[in-house]
Short mmCIF file of C-alpha atoms in Angstrom, two decimals:
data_model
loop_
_atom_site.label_atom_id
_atom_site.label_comp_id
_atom_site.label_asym_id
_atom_site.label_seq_id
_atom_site.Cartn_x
_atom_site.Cartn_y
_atom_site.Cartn_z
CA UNK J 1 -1.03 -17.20 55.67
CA UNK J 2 -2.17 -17.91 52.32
CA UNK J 3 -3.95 -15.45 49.62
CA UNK J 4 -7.70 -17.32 48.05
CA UNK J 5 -9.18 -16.20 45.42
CA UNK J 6 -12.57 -17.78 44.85
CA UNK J 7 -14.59 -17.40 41.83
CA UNK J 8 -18.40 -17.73 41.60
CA UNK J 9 -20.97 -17.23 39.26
CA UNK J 10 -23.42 -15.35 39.77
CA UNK J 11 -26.06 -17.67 41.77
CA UNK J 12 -26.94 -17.14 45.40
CA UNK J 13 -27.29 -21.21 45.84
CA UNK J 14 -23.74 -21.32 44.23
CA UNK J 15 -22.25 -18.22 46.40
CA UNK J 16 -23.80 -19.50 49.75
CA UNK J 17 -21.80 -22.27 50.19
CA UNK J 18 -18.67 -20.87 49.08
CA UNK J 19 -19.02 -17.61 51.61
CA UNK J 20 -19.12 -20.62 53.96
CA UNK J 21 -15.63 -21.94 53.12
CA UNK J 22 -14.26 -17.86 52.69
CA UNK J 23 -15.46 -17.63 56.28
CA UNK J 24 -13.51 -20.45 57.65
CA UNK J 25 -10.69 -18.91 55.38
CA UNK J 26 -11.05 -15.55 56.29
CA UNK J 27 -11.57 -16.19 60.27
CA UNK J 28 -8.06 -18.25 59.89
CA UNK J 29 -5.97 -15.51 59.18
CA UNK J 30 -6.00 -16.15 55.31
CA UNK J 31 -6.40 -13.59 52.96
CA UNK J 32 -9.62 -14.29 50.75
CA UNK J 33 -10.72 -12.30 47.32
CA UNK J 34 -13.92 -13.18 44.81
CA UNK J 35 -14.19 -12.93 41.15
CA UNK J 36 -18.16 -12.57 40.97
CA UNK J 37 -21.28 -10.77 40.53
CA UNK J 38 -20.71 -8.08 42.88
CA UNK J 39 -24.15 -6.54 43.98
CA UNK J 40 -25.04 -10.45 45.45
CA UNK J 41 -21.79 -10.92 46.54
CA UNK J 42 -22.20 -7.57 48.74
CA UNK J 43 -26.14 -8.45 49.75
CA UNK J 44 -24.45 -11.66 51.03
CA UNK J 45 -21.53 -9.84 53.10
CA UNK J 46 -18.87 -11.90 52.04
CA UNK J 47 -15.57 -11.16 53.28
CA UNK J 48 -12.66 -10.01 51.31
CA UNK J 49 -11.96 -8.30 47.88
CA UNK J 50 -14.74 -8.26 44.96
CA UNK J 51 -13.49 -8.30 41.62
CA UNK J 52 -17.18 -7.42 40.06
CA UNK J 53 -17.57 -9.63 36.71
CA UNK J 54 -19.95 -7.53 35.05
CA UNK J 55 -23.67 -7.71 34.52
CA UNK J 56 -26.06 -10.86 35.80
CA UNK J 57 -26.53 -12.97 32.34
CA UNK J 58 -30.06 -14.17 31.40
CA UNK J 59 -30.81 -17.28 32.29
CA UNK J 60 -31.43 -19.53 29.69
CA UNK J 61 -35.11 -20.26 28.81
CA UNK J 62 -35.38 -23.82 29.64
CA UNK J 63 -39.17 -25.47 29.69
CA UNK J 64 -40.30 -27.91 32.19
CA UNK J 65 -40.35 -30.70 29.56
CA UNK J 66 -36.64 -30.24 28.90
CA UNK J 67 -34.64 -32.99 30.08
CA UNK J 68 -31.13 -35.03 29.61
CA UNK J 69 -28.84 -33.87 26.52
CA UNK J 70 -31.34 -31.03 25.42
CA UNK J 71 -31.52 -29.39 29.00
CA UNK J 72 -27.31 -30.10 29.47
CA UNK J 73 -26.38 -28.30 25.86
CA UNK J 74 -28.85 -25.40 26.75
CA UNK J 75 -27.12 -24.82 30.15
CA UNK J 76 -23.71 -24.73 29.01
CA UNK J 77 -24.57 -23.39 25.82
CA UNK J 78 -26.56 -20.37 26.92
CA UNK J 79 -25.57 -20.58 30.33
CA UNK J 80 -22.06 -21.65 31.52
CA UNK J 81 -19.99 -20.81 28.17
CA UNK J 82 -21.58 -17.32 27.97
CA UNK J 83 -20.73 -16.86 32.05
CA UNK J 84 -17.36 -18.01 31.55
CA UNK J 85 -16.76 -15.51 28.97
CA UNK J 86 -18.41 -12.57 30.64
CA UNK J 87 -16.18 -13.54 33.99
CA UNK J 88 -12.81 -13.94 31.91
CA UNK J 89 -11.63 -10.23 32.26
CA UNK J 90 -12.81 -10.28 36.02
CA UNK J 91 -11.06 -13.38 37.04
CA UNK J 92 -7.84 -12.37 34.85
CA UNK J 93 -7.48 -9.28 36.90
CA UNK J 94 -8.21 -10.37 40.22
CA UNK J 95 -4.95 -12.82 39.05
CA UNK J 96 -2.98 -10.29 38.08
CA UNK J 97 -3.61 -7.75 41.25
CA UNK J 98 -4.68 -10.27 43.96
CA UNK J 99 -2.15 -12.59 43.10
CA UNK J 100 -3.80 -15.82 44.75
CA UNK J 101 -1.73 -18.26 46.19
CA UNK J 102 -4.30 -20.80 45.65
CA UNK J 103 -7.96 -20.70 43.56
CA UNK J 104 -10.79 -22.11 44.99
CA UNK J 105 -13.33 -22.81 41.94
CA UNK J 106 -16.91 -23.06 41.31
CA UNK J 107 -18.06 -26.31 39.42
CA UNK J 108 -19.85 -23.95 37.06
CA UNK J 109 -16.84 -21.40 36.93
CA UNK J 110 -15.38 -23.09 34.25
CA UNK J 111 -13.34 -20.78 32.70
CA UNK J 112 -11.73 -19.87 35.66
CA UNK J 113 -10.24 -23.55 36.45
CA UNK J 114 -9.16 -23.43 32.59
CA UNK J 115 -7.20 -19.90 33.48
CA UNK J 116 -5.87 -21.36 36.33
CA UNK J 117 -4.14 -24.36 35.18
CA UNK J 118 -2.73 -22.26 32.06
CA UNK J 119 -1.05 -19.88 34.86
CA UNK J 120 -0.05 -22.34 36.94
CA UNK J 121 -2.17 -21.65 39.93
CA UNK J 122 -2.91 -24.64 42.58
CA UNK J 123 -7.11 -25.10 42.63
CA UNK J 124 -9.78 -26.69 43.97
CA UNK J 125 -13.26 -27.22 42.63
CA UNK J 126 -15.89 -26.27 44.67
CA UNK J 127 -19.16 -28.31 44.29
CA UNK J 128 -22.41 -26.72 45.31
CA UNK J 129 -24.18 -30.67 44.59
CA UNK J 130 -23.23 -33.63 44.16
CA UNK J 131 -25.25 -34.08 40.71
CA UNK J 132 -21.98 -33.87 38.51
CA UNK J 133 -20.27 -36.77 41.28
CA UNK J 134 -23.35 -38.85 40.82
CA UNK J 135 -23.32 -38.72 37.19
CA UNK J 136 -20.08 -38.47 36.52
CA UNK J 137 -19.26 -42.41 37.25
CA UNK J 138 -22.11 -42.92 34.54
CA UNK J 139 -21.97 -40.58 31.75
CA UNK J 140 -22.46 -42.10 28.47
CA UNK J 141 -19.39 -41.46 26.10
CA UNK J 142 -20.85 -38.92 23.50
CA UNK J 143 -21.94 -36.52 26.30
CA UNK J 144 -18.58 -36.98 28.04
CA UNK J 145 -17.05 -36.05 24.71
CA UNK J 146 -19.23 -33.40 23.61
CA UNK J 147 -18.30 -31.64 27.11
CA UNK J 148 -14.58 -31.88 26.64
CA UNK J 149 -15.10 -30.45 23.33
CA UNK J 150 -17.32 -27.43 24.25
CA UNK J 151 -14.75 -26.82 26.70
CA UNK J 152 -12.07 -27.16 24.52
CA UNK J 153 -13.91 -24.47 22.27
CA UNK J 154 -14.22 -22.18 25.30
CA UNK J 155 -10.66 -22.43 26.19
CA UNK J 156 -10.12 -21.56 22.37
CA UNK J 157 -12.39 -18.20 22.64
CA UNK J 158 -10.15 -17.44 25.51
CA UNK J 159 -6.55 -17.98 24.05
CA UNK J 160 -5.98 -20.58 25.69
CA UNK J 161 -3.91 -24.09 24.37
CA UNK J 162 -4.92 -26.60 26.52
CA UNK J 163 -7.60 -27.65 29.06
CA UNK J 164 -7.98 -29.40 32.28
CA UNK J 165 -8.32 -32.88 32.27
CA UNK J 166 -11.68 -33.00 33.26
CA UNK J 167 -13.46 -29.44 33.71
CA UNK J 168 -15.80 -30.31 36.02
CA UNK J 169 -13.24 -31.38 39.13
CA UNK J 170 -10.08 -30.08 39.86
CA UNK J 171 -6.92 -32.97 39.80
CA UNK J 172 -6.21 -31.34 43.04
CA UNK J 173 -9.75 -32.54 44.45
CA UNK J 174 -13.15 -30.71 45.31
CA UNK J 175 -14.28 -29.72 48.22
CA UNK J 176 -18.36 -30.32 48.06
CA UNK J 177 -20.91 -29.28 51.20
CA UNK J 178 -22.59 -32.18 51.08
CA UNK J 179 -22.46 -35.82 53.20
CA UNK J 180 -22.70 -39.50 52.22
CA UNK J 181 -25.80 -39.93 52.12
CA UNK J 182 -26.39 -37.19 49.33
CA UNK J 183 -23.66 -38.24 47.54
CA UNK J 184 -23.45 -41.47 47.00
CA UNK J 185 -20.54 -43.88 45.77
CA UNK J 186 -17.55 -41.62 44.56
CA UNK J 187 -16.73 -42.51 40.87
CA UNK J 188 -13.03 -44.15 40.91
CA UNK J 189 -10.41 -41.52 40.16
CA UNK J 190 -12.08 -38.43 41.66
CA UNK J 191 -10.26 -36.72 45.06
CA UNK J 192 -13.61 -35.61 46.66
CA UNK J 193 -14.23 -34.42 50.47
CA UNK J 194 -17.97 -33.74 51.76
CA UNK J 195 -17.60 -30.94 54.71
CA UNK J 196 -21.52 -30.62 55.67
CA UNK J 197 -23.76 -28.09 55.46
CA UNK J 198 -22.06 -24.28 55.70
CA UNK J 199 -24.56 -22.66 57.79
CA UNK J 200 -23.11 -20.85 61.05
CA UNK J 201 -21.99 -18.00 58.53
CA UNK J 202 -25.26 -17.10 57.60
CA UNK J 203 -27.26 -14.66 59.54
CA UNK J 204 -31.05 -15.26 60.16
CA UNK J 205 -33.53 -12.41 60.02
CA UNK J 206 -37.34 -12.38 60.42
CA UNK J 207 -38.97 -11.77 57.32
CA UNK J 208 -42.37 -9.83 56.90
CA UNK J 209 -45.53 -11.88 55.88
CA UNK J 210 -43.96 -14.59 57.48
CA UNK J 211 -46.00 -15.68 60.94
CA UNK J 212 -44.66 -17.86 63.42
CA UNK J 213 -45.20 -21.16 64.27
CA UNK J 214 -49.06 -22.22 65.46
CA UNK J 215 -49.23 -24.49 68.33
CA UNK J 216 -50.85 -27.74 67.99
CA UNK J 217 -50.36 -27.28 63.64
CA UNK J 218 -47.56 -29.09 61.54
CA UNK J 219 -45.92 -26.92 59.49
CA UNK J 220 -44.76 -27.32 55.99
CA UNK J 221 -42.78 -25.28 53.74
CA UNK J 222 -43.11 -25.43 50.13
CA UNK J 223 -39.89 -23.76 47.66
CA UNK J 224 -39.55 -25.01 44.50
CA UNK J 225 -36.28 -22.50 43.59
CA UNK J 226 -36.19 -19.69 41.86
CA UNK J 227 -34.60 -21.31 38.27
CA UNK J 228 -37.44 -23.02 37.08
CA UNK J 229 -39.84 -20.97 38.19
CA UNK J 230 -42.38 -20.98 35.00
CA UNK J 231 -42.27 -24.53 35.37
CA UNK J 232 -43.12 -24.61 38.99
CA UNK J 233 -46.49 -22.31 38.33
CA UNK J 234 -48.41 -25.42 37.58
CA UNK J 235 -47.00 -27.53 40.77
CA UNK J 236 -47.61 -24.37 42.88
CA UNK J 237 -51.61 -24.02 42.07
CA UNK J 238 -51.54 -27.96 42.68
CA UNK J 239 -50.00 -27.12 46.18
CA UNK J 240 -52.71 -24.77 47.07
CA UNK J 241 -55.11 -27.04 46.68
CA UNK J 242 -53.72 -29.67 48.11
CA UNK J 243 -53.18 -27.52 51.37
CA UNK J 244 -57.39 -26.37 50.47
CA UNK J 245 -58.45 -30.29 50.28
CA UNK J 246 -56.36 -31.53 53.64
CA UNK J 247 -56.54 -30.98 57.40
CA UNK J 248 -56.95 -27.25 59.06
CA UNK J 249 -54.00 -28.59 61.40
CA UNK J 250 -51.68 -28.37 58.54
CA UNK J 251 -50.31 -24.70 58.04
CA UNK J 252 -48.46 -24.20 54.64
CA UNK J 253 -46.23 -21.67 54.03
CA UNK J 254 -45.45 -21.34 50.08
CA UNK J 255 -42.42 -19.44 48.52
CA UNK J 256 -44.42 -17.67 45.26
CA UNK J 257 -41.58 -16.32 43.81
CA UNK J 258 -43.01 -15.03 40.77
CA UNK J 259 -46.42 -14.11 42.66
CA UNK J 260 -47.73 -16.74 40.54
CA UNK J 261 -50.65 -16.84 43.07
CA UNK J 262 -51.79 -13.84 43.40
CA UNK J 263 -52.94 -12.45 46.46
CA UNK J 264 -54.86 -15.30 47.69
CA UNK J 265 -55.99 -16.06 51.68
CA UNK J 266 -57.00 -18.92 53.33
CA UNK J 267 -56.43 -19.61 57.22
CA UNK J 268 -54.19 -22.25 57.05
CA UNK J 269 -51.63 -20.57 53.96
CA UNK J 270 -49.18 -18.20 54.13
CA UNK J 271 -48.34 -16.93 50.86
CA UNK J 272 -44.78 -14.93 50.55
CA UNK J 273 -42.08 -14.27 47.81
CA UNK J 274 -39.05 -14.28 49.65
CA UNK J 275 -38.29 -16.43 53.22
CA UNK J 276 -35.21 -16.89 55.51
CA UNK J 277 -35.12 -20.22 54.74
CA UNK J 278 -32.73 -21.21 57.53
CA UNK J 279 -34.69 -19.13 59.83
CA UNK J 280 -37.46 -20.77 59.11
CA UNK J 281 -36.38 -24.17 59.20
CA UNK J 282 -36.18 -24.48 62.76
CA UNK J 283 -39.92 -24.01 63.21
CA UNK J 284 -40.87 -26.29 60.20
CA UNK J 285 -41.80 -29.85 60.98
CA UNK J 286 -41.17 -31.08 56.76
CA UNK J 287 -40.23 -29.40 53.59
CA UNK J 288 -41.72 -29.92 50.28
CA UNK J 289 -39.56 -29.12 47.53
CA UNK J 290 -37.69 -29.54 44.11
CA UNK J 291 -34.48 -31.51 45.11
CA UNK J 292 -32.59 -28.54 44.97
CA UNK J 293 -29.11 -29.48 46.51
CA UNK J 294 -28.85 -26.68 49.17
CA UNK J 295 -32.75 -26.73 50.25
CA UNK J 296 -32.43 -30.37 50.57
CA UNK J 297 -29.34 -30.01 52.62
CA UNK J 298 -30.58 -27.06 54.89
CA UNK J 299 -33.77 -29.10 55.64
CA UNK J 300 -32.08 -32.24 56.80
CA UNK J 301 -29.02 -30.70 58.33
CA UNK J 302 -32.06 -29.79 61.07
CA UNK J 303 -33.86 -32.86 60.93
CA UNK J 304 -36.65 -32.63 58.43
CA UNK J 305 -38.20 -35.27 56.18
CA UNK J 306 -38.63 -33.86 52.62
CA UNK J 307 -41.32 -34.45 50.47
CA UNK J 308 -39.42 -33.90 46.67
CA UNK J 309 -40.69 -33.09 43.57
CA UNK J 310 -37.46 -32.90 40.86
CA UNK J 311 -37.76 -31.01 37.86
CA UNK J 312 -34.18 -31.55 35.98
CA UNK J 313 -30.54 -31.39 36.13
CA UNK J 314 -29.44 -32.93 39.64
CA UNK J 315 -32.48 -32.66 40.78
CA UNK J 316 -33.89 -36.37 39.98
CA UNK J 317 -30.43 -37.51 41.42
CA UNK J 318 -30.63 -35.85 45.20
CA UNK J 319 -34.07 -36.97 45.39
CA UNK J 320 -33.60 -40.45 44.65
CA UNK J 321 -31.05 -39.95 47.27
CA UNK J 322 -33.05 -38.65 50.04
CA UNK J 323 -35.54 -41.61 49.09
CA UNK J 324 -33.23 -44.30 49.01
CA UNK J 325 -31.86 -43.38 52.57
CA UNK J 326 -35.22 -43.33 53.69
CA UNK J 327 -35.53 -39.22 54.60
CA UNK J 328 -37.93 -38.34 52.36
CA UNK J 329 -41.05 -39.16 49.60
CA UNK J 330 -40.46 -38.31 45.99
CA UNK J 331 -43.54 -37.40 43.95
CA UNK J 332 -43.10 -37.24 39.53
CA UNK J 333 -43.31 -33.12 39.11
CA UNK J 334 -44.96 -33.19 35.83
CA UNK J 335 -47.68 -35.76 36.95
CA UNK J 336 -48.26 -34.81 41.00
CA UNK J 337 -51.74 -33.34 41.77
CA UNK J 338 -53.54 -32.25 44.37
CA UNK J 339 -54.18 -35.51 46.12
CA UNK J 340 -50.24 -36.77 45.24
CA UNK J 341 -48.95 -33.76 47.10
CA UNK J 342 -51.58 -33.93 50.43
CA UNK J 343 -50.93 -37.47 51.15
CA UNK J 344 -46.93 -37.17 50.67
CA UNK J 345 -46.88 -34.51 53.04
CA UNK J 346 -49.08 -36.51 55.02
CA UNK J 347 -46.64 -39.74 55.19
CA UNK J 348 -43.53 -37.58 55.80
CA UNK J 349 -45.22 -35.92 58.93
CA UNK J 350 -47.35 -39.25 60.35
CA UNK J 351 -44.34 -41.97 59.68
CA UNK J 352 -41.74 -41.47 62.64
CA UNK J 353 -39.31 -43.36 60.33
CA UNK J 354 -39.01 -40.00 57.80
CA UNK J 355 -38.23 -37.97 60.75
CA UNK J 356 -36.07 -40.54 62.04
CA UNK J 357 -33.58 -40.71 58.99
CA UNK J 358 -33.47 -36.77 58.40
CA UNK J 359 -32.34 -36.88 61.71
CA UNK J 360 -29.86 -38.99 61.24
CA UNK J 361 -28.82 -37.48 58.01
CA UNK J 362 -28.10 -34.61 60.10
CA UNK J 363 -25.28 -35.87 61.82
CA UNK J 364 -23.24 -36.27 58.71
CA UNK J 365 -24.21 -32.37 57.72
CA UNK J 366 -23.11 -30.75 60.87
CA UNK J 367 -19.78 -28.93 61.59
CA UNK J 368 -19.38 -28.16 58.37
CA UNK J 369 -16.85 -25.31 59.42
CA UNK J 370 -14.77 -27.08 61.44
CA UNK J 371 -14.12 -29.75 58.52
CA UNK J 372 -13.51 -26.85 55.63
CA UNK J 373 -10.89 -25.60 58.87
CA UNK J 374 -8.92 -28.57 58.52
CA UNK J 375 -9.30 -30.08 54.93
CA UNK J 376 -8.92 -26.28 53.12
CA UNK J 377 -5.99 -25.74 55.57
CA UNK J 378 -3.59 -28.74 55.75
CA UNK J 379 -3.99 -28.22 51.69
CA UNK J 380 -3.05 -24.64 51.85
CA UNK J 381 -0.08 -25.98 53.89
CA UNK J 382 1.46 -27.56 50.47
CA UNK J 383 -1.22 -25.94 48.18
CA UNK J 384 0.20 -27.58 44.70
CA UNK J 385 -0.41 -31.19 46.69
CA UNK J 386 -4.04 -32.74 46.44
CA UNK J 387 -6.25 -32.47 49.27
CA UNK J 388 -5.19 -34.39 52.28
CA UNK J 389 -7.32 -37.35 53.82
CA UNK J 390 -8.30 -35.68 57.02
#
């Protein structure tokens, strides 16, 4: 049996799908260990070691407007450099005392991928979305440049000579819990394996405020993340009037985060801060949401059409994604109203086709464990080989 060490920064859609892949791990005899941010690694029960990497880092302030080379230098600039710094001393120790026998890597980890190659340690990336893989193929030359030479810098701060080929996926290959249909053509030259949606590791829990499920009502649930939450305020008071100006028979339940809101009622709303998503799911007949990677996932690893609103990053990417394979209706953030959002919602519940193509989208998400069981473990097999074609 082999010894992981995983490293994750400090974000619970980051940490989710890897506590997937230490499950597999761990229930395989392997010995797993995390360099992270310890009080969500612990809220999340992940198994193993926790090498705690110190306090959570602000995110960076990034306004709705923000978009392409402005939004990508603020995230690594006040974002991803700053993490990988503030995890150095974390990840160093847990090589030292752990001693891994193999590193499995966060995309956004990426100082740890830089300490791995300069000690010599077989890794894998692990990809939380397939936004890097979709852009990747495409990125214009100055930004690929400018984000060999940040790194370059980074791996400077940290003593270290030389770099990784590319930062952003292992030469080993990266393991990403995602399917086809998300992901799109892999660029040439990248060693990348979609295992489905990681989901039978994650326990379910009902969650107060939350009602169930009214017969003879659709049900729709709005969650626009929690990273872009100022931005969302505006989109959110848009929902709520959407869900005021259509049919009774539609019963909305938003995620407020922020309690932008307030502490409104109406009969056919349920306001509430924080949901079991994946408990939730099962009773939910569409989602509407931001094109985050793992709500996307969740919603059509059970079968739901998605209404998608993307605000940035790989966000514009997944939901042209769910739209081009038919699973979904994508609505311009800064621009949807009231009237946008109602009739959306209204095509992805009244047009069998939406349903139809979540559905089968589905079929590529499943069993998720059982493909991390034997992709992660043939490699571990002859861990300094890349991944095998399983």
């Amino acid at each position: 049996m082999s010894r992981v060490l995983l490293v994750v920064p400090p974000w619970r859609g980051h940490v989710n799908p890897a506590a997937g892949v230490a499950a597999v791990l761990h229930g395989e005899g392997h010995e797993v260990a995390w360099a992270g941010h310890a009080p969500l690694l612990r809220e999340l029960g992940v198994p193993g070691r926790i090498f705690p990497t110190g306090p959570l880092p602000p995110t960076p302030d990034r306004p709705g407007g923000m978009h392409g080379m402005a939004a990508l230098q603020t995230l690594w600039n006040h974002a991803l450099v700053p993490l990988a710094l503030g995890m150095d001393i974390a990840v160093a120790n847990a090589m030292d005392t752990f001693a891994p026998d193999a590193m499995l890597v966060d995309q956004q980890a990426i100082g740890a991928g830089i300490r791995a190659q300069q000690r010599g340690v077989p890794w894998l990336t692990l990809a939380s979305s397939p936004g890097e893989l979709v852009t990747h193929g495409d990125m214009h030359a100055p930004v690929r440049r400018w984000m060999i030479q940040t790194t370059r810098e980074l791996a400077g701060r940290l003593g270290v000579d030389s770099i990784p080929a590319d930062p952003l996926f292992s030469p080993q290959g990266t393991v990403m819990p995602s399917c086809p249909a998300l992901m799109g053509e892999i660029p040439e030259g990248l060693l990348v394996h979609a295992v489905g949606c990681l989901l039978a590791h994650r326990a379910t829990a009902n969650v107060a405020g939350v009602e169930d499920p009214i017969a003879g009502h659709h049900h729709v649930l709005v969650s626009m993340g929690t990273v872009s939450e100022e931005a969302s305020i505006r989109f959110l008071e848009a929902t709520w009037l959407a869900a005021q100006e259509g049919p009774a028979s539609i019963h909305w339940t938003i995620v407020d985060p922020t309690g932008s809101l307030g502490k409104r009622h109406a009969p056919n709303v349920t306001l509430a801060r924080h949901v079991d998503q994946l408990a939730l799911l099962g009773n939910m007949d569409a989602v509407l949401c931001h094109g985050g990677h793992n709500t996307v996932a969740e919603a059509l690893a059970h079968g739901r059409p998605l209404v998608v609103a993307p605000i940035r990053d790989d966000q514009p990417l997944i939901a042209q994604r769910v739209e081009v394979n038919g699973a979904g209706v994508r609505l311009r953030f800064a621009h949807a109203r009231p009237t946008h959002i109602a009739a959306a919602v209204h095509r992805v519940l009244h047009e069998a086709s939406f349903r139809q193509s979540a559905r089968a989208i589905a079929g590529q998400l499943l069993d998720g464990e059982a493909r991390v069981k034997r992709l992660v473990g043939q490699w571990l097999t002859h861990p300094r080989a890349c991944l095998p074609s399983v």
